[in-house]
Tab-separated table of C-alpha atoms and ligand atoms in Angstrom:
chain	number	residue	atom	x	y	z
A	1	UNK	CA	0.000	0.000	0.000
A	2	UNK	CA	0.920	3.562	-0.419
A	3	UNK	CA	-0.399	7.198	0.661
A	4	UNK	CA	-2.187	9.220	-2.759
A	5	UNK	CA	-3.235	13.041	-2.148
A	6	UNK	CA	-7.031	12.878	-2.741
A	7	UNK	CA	-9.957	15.137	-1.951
A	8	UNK	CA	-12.663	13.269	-0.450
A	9	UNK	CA	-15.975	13.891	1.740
A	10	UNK	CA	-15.889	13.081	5.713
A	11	UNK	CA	-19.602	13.239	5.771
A	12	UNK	CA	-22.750	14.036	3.713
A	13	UNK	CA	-23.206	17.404	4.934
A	14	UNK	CA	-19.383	18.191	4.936
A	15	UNK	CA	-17.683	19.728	1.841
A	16	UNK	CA	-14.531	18.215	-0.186
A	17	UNK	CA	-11.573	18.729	1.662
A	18	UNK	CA	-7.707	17.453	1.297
A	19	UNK	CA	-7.065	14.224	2.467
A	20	UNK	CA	-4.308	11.106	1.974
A	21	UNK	CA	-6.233	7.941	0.932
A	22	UNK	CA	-4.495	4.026	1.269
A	23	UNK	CA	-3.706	2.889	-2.986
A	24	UNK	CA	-2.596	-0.465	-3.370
A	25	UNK	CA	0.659	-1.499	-4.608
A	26	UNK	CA	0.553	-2.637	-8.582
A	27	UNK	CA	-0.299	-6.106	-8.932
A	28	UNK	CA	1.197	-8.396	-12.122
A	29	UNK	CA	-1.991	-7.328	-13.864
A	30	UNK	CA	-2.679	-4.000	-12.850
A	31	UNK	CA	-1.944	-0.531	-14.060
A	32	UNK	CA	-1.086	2.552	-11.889
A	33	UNK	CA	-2.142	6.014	-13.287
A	34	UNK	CA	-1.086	9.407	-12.525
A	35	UNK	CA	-4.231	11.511	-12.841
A	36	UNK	CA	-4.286	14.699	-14.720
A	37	UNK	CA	-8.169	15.130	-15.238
A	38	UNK	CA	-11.192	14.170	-13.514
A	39	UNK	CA	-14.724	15.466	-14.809
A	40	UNK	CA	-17.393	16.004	-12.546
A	41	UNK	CA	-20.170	14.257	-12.650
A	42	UNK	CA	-23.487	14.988	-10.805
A	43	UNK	CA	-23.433	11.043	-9.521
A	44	UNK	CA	-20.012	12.310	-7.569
A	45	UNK	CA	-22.632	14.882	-6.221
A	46	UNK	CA	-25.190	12.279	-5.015
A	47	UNK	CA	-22.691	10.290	-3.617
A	48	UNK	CA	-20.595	12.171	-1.471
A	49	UNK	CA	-23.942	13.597	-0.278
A	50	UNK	CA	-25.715	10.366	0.223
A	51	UNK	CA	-28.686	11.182	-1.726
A	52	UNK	CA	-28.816	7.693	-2.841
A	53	UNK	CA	-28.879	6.382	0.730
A	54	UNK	CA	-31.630	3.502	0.194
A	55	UNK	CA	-29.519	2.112	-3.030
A	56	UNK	CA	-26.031	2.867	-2.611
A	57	UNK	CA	-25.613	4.296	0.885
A	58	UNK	CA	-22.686	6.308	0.762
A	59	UNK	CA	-19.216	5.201	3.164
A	60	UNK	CA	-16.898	7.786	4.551
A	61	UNK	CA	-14.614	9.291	3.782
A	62	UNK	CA	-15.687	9.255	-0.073
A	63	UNK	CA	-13.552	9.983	-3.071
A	64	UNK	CA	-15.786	10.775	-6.015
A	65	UNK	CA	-14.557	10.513	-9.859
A	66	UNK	CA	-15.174	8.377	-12.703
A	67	UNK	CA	-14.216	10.324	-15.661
A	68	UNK	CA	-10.328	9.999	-15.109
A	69	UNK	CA	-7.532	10.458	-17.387
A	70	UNK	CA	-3.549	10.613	-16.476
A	71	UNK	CA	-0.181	9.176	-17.292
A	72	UNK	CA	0.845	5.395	-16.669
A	73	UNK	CA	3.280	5.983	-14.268
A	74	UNK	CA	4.022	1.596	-13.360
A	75	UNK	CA	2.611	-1.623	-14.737
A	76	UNK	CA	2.354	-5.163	-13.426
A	77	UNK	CA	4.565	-8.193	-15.263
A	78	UNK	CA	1.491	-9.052	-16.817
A	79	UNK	CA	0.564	-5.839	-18.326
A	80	UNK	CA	0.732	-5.877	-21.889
A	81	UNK	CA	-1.836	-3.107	-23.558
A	82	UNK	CA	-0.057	-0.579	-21.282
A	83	UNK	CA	3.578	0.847	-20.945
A	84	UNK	CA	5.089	3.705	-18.864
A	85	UNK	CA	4.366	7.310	-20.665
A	86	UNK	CA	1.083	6.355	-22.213
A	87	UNK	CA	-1.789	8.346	-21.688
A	88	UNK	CA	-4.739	5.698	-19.996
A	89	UNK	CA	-8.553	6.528	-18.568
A	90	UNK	CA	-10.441	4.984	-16.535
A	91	UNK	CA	-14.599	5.353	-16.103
A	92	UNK	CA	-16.988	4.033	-13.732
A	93	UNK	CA	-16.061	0.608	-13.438
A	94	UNK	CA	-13.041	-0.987	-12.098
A	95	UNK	CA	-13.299	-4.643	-12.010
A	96	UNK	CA	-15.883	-7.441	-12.542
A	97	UNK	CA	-15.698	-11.275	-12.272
A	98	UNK	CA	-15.008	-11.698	-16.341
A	99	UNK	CA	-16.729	-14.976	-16.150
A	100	UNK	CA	-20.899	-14.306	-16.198
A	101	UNK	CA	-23.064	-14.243	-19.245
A	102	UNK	CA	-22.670	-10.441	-19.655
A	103	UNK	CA	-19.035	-9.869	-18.619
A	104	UNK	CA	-18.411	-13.261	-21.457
A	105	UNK	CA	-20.508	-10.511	-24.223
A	106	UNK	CA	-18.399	-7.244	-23.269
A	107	UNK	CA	-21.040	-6.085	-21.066
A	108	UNK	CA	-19.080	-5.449	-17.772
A	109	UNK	CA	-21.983	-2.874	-16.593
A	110	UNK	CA	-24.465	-5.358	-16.069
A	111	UNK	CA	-22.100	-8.197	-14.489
A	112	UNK	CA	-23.915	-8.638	-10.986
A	113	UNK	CA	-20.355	-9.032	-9.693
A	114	UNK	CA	-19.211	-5.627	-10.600
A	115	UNK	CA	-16.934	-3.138	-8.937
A	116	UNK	CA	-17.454	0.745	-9.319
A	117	UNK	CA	-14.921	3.006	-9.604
A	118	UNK	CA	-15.965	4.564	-5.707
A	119	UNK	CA	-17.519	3.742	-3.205
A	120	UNK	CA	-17.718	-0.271	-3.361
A	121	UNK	CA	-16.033	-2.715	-1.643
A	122	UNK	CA	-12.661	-2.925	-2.743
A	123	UNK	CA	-11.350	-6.414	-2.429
A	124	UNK	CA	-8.092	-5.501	-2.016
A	125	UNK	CA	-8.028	-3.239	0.034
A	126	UNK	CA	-11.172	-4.343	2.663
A	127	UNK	CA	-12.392	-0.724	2.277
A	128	UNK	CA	-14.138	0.973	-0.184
A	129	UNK	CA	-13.201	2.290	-3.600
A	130	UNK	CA	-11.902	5.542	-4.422
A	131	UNK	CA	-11.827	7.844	-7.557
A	132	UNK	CA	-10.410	9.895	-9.572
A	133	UNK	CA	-10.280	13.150	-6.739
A	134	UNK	CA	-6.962	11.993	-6.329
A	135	UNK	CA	-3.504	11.912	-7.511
A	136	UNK	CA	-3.410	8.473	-8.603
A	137	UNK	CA	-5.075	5.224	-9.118
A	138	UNK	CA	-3.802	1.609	-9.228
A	139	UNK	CA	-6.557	-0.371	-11.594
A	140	UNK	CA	-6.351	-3.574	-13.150
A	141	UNK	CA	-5.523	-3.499	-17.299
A	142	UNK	CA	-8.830	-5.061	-18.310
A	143	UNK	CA	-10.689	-1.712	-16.850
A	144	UNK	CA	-8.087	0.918	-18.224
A	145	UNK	CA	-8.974	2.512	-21.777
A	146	UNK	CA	-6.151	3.338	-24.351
A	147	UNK	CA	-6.979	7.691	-24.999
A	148	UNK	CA	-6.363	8.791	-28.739
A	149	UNK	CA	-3.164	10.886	-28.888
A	150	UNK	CA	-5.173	14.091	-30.775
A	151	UNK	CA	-7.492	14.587	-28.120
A	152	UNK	CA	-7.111	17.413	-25.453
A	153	UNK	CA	-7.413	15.630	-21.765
A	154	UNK	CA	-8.871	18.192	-19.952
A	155	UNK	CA	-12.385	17.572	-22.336
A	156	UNK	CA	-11.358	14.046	-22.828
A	157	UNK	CA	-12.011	13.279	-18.895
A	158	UNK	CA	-16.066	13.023	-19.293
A	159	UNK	CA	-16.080	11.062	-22.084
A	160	UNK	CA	-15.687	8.319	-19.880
A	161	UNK	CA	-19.069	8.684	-18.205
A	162	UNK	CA	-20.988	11.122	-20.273
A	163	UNK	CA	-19.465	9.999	-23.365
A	164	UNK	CA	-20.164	6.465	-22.668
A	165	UNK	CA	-23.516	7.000	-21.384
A	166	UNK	CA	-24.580	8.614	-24.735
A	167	UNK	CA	-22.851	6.841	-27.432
A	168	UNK	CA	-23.705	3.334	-26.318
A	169	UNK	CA	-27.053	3.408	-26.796
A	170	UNK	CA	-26.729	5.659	-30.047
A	171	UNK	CA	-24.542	2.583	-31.119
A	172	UNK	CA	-27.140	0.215	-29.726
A	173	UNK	CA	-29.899	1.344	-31.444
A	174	UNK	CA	-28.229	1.520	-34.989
A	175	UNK	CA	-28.341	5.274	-34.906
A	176	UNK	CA	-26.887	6.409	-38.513
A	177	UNK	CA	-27.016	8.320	-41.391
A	178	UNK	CA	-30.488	8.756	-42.854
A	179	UNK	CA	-31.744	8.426	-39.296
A	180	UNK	CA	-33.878	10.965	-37.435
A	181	UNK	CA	-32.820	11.396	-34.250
A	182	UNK	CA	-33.909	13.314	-30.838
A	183	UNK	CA	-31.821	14.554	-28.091
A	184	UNK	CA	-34.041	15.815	-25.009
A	185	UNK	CA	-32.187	17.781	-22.565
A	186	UNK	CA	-28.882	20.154	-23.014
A	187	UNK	CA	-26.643	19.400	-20.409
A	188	UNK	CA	-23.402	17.393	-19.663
A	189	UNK	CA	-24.957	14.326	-21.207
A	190	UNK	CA	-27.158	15.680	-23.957
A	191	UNK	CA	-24.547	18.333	-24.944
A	192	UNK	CA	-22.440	14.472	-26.246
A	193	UNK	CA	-25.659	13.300	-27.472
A	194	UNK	CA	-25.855	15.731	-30.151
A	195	UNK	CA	-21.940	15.557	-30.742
A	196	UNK	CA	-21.902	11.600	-31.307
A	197	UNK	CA	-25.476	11.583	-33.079
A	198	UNK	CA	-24.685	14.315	-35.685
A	199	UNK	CA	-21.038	12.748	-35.798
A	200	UNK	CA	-22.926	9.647	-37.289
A	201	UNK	CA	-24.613	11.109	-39.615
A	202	UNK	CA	-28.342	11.327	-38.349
A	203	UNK	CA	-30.382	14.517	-38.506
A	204	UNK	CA	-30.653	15.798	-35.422
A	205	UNK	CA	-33.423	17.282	-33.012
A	206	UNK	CA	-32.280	18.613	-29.861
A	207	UNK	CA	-35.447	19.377	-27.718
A	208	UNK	CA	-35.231	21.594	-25.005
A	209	UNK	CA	-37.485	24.350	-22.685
A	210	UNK	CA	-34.861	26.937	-22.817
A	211	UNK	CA	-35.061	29.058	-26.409
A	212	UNK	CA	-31.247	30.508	-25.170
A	213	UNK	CA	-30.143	26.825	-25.340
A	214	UNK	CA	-30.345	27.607	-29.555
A	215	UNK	CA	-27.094	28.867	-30.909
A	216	UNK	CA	-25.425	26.261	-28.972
A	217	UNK	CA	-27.278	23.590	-30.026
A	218	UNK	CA	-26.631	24.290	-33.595
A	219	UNK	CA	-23.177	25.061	-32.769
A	220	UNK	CA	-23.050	21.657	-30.713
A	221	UNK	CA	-24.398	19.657	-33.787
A	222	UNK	CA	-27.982	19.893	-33.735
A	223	UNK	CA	-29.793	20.442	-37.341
A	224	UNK	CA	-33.076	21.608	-35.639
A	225	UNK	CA	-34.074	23.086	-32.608
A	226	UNK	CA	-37.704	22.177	-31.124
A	227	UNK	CA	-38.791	23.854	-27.832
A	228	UNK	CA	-40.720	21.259	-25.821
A	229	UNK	CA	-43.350	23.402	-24.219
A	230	UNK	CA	-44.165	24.380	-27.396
A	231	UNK	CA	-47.523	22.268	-28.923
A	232	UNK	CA	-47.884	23.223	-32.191
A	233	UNK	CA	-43.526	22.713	-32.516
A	234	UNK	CA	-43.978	19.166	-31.283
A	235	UNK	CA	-47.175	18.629	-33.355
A	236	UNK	CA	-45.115	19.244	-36.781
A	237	UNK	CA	-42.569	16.487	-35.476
A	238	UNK	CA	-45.243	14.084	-34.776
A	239	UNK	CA	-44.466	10.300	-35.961
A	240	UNK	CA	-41.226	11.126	-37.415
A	241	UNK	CA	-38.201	9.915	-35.199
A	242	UNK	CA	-36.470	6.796	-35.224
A	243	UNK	CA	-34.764	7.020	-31.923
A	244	UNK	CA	-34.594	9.760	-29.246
A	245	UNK	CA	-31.932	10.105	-26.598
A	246	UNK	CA	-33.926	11.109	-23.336
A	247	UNK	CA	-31.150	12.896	-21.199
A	248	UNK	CA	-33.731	14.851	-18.446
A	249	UNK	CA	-33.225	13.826	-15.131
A	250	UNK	CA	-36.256	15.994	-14.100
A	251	UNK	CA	-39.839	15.426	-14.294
A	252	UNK	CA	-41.108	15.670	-17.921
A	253	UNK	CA	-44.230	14.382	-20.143
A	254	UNK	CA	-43.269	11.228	-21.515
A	255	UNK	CA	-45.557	10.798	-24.065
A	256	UNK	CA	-45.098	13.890	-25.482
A	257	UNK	CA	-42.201	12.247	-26.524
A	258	UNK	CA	-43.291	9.209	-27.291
A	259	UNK	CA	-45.330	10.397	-29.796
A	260	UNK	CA	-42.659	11.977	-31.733
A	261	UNK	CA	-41.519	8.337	-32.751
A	262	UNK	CA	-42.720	6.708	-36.176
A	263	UNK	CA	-43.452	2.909	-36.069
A	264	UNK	CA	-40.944	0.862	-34.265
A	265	UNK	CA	-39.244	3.805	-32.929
A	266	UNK	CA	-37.403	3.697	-30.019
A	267	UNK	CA	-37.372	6.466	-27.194
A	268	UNK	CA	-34.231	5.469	-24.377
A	269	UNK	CA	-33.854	6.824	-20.808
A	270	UNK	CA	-30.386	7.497	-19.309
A	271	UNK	CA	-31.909	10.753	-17.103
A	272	UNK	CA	-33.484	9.064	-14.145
A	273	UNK	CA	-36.331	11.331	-12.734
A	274	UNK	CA	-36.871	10.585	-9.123
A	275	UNK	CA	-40.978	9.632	-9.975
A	276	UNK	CA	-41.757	7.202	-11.972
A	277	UNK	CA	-42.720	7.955	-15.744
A	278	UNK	CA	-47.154	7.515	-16.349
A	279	UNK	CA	-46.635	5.876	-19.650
A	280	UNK	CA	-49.763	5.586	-21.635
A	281	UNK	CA	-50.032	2.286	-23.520
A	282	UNK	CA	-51.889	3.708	-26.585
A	283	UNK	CA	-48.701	5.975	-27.396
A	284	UNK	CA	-46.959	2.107	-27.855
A	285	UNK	CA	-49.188	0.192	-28.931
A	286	UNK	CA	-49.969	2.134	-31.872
A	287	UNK	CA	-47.338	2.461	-33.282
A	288	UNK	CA	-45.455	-0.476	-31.745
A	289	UNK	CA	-42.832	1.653	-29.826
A	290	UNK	CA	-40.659	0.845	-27.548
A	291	UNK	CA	-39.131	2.452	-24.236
A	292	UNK	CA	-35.821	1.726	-22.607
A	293	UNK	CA	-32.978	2.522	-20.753
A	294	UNK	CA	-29.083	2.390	-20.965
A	295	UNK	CA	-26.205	2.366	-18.298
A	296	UNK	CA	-22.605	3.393	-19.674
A	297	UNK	CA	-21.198	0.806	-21.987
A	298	UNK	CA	-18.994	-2.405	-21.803
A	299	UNK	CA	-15.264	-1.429	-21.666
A	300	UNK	CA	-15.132	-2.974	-25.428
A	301	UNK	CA	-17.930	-0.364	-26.516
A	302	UNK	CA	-15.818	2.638	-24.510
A	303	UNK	CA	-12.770	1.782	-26.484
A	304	UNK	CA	-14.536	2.583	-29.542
A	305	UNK	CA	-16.787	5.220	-29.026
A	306	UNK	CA	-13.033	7.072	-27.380
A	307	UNK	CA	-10.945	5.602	-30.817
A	308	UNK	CA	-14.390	7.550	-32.421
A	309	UNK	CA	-13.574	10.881	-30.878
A	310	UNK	CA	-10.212	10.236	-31.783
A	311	UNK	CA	-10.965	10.536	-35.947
A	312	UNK	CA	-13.863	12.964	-35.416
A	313	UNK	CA	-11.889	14.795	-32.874
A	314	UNK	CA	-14.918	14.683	-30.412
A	315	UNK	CA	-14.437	15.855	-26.629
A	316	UNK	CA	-17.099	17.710	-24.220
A	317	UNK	CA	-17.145	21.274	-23.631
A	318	UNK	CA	-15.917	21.773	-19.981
A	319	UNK	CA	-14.670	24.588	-17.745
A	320	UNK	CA	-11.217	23.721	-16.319
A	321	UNK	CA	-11.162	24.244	-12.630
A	322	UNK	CA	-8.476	23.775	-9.850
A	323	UNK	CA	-9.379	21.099	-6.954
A	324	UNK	CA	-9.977	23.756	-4.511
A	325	UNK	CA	-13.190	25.115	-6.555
A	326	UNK	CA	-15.052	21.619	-6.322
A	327	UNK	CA	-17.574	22.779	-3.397
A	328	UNK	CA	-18.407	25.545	-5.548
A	329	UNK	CA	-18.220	23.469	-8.486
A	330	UNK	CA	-20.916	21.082	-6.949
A	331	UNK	CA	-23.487	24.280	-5.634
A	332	UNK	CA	-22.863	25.070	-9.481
A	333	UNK	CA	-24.252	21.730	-10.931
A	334	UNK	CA	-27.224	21.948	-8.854
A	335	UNK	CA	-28.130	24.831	-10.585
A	336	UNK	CA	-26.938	23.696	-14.174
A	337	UNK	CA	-24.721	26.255	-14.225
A	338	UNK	CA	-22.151	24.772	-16.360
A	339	UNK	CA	-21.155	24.450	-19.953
A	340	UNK	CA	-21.439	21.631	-19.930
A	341	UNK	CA	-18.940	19.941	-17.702
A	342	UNK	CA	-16.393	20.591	-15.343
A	343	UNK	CA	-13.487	19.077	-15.847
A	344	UNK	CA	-10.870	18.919	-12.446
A	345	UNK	CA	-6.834	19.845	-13.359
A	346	UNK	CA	-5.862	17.272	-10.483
A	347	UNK	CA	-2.270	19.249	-10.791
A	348	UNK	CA	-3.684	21.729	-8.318
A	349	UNK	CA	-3.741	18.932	-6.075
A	350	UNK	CA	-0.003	20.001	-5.277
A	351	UNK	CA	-0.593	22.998	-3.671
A	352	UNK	CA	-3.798	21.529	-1.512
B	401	LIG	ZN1	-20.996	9.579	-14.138
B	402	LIG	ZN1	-19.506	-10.625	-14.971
């Protein structure tokens, strides 16, 4: 074992504040990264506040980040993707048991046996997991991404969640060009919606309540712009989309939306509203639509969405902020105050 800087949470009502966390020593197979970017999330947020107490209560002291980029700074004997000097991310997962039915398909985010990136029980170390708030992380090579040499760091940092969470089910769902396809929601997540989906190919409908959200849409990728509150603008886009990104993690009219899909369409949740969704069954059944969800991506499917933004030079707009402005950082996010993410320069962890 050996002491890392981090910046971690004592209690759910305390702020971020400089601490040494326990890393373990590299094993034959693992990988240890010095971080130079973590993005900020808003699950970092709701776990170093315990706001998801009933599902994933949270254990002190907590060290948030899963969007984490840095320099390999050791490998393990066994370590063969990864030497010395490269530049290596890693998102929100850190280990699973490689052996189930989904781990066996590249679909680590489902294994039941899975390890997140912080706050889980680490099995080496008896305590919990820690993130990227820190100035290094020791993680084994399957769970470590290779980052294309073009991109800049500081915006390559949330690809690894908000990246992820967007492009895999984009991917999923055949998304392409000569699709029609619907973002809802401009913020960290739907801001790499509308990158990935117009870097496909599709046309693009971003959907929003805020008309001052425009000029960055269009700027972000969007070919039209369709405020939701707006019935006669959603009326003219009736029946027309073959898959819409839902990104809104606030209460919103589902059906709405719904009906914006033609037959067979497919309309996928990765917001999560705290109450449940009143889905009508005609605005299915009609039309034979279909509802779902998504959760990140195997570590197969974030290698290639990140060698993706490698040749279309794709990484999310973020403001670049020292370690010491994370409190203010998170009263920030609660407000969606940010365009659109914020991405940490863990070399001001130095000076904390
Ligand atoms: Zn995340
Ligand atoms: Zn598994």
């Amino acid at each position: 074992m050996y002491n890392a800087k981090a910046f971690s949470a004592a209690s759910a009502t305390s702020p971020l504040a400089s601490t040494t966390i326990a890393r373990r020593d590299a094993t034959d197979t693992d990988v240890q990264i010095e971080i130079l970017f973590c993005g900020i999330c808003h699950s970092d947020l709701h776990q170093a506040r315990n706001e998801w107490s009933s599902v994933m209560p949270t254990v002190y002291p907590c060290v948030p980040g899963h969007e984490i980029v840095g320099r390999v700074t050791k490998v393990g004997s066994a370590v063969k993707k990864f030497k010395v000097g490269d530049i290596a991310a890693v998102g929100c997962m850190v280990d699973s048991d490689g052996t189930c039915p989904n781990c066996k398909e590249g679909l680590e985010q489902f294994c039941p046996n899975l390890t997140l990136t912080y706050n889980f029980p680490d099995k080496h170390t008896g305590a919990v997991t820690y993130g990227g708030y820190s100035e290094s992380i020791v993680v084994d090579q399957r769970f470590v991404l290779k980052v294309p040499s073009n991109l800049d760091l500081a915006g390559a940092a949330p690809l690894l969640c908000a990246g992820i969470t967007t492009f895999s089910p984009l991917h999923h769902w055949g998304v392409t060009k000569g699709k029609k396809v619907g973002i809802v929601g401009l913020g960290g997540l739907g801001h790499m919606g509308l990158k990935f989906a117009h870097a496909l190919g599709a046309h693009v409908v971003l959907f929003t309540t805020s008309p001052n959200k425009k000029d960055d849409a269009f700027r972000l990728g969007a070919d039209e712009v369709v405020i939701s509150r707006d019935s006669n603008e959603m009326a003219k886009q009736a029946g027309s989309f073959d898959f819409i990104l839902d990104a809104v993690s606030a209460d919103h009219d589902i059906n709405a939306l719904l009906n914006l899909l033609r037959r067979d369409g497919n309309l996928c949740l990765v917001g999560a509203p705290e109450k449940p969704f009143p889905v009508s069954s005609f605005s299915l059944i009609f039309a034979r639509r279909s509802l779902s969800g998504s959760l990140i991506g195997g570590i197969a499917e974030t290698q290639e969405m990140l060698d993706f933004c490698g040749k279309n030079n794709i990484t999310s707009d973020v403001e670049v902020i020292p370690i010491q402005k994370v409190n203010e950082a998170y009263e920030r996010l609660v407000k969606a105050d940010v365009k659109y993410r914020f991405s940490i320069d863990m070399a001001s962890l130095k000076n904390a």
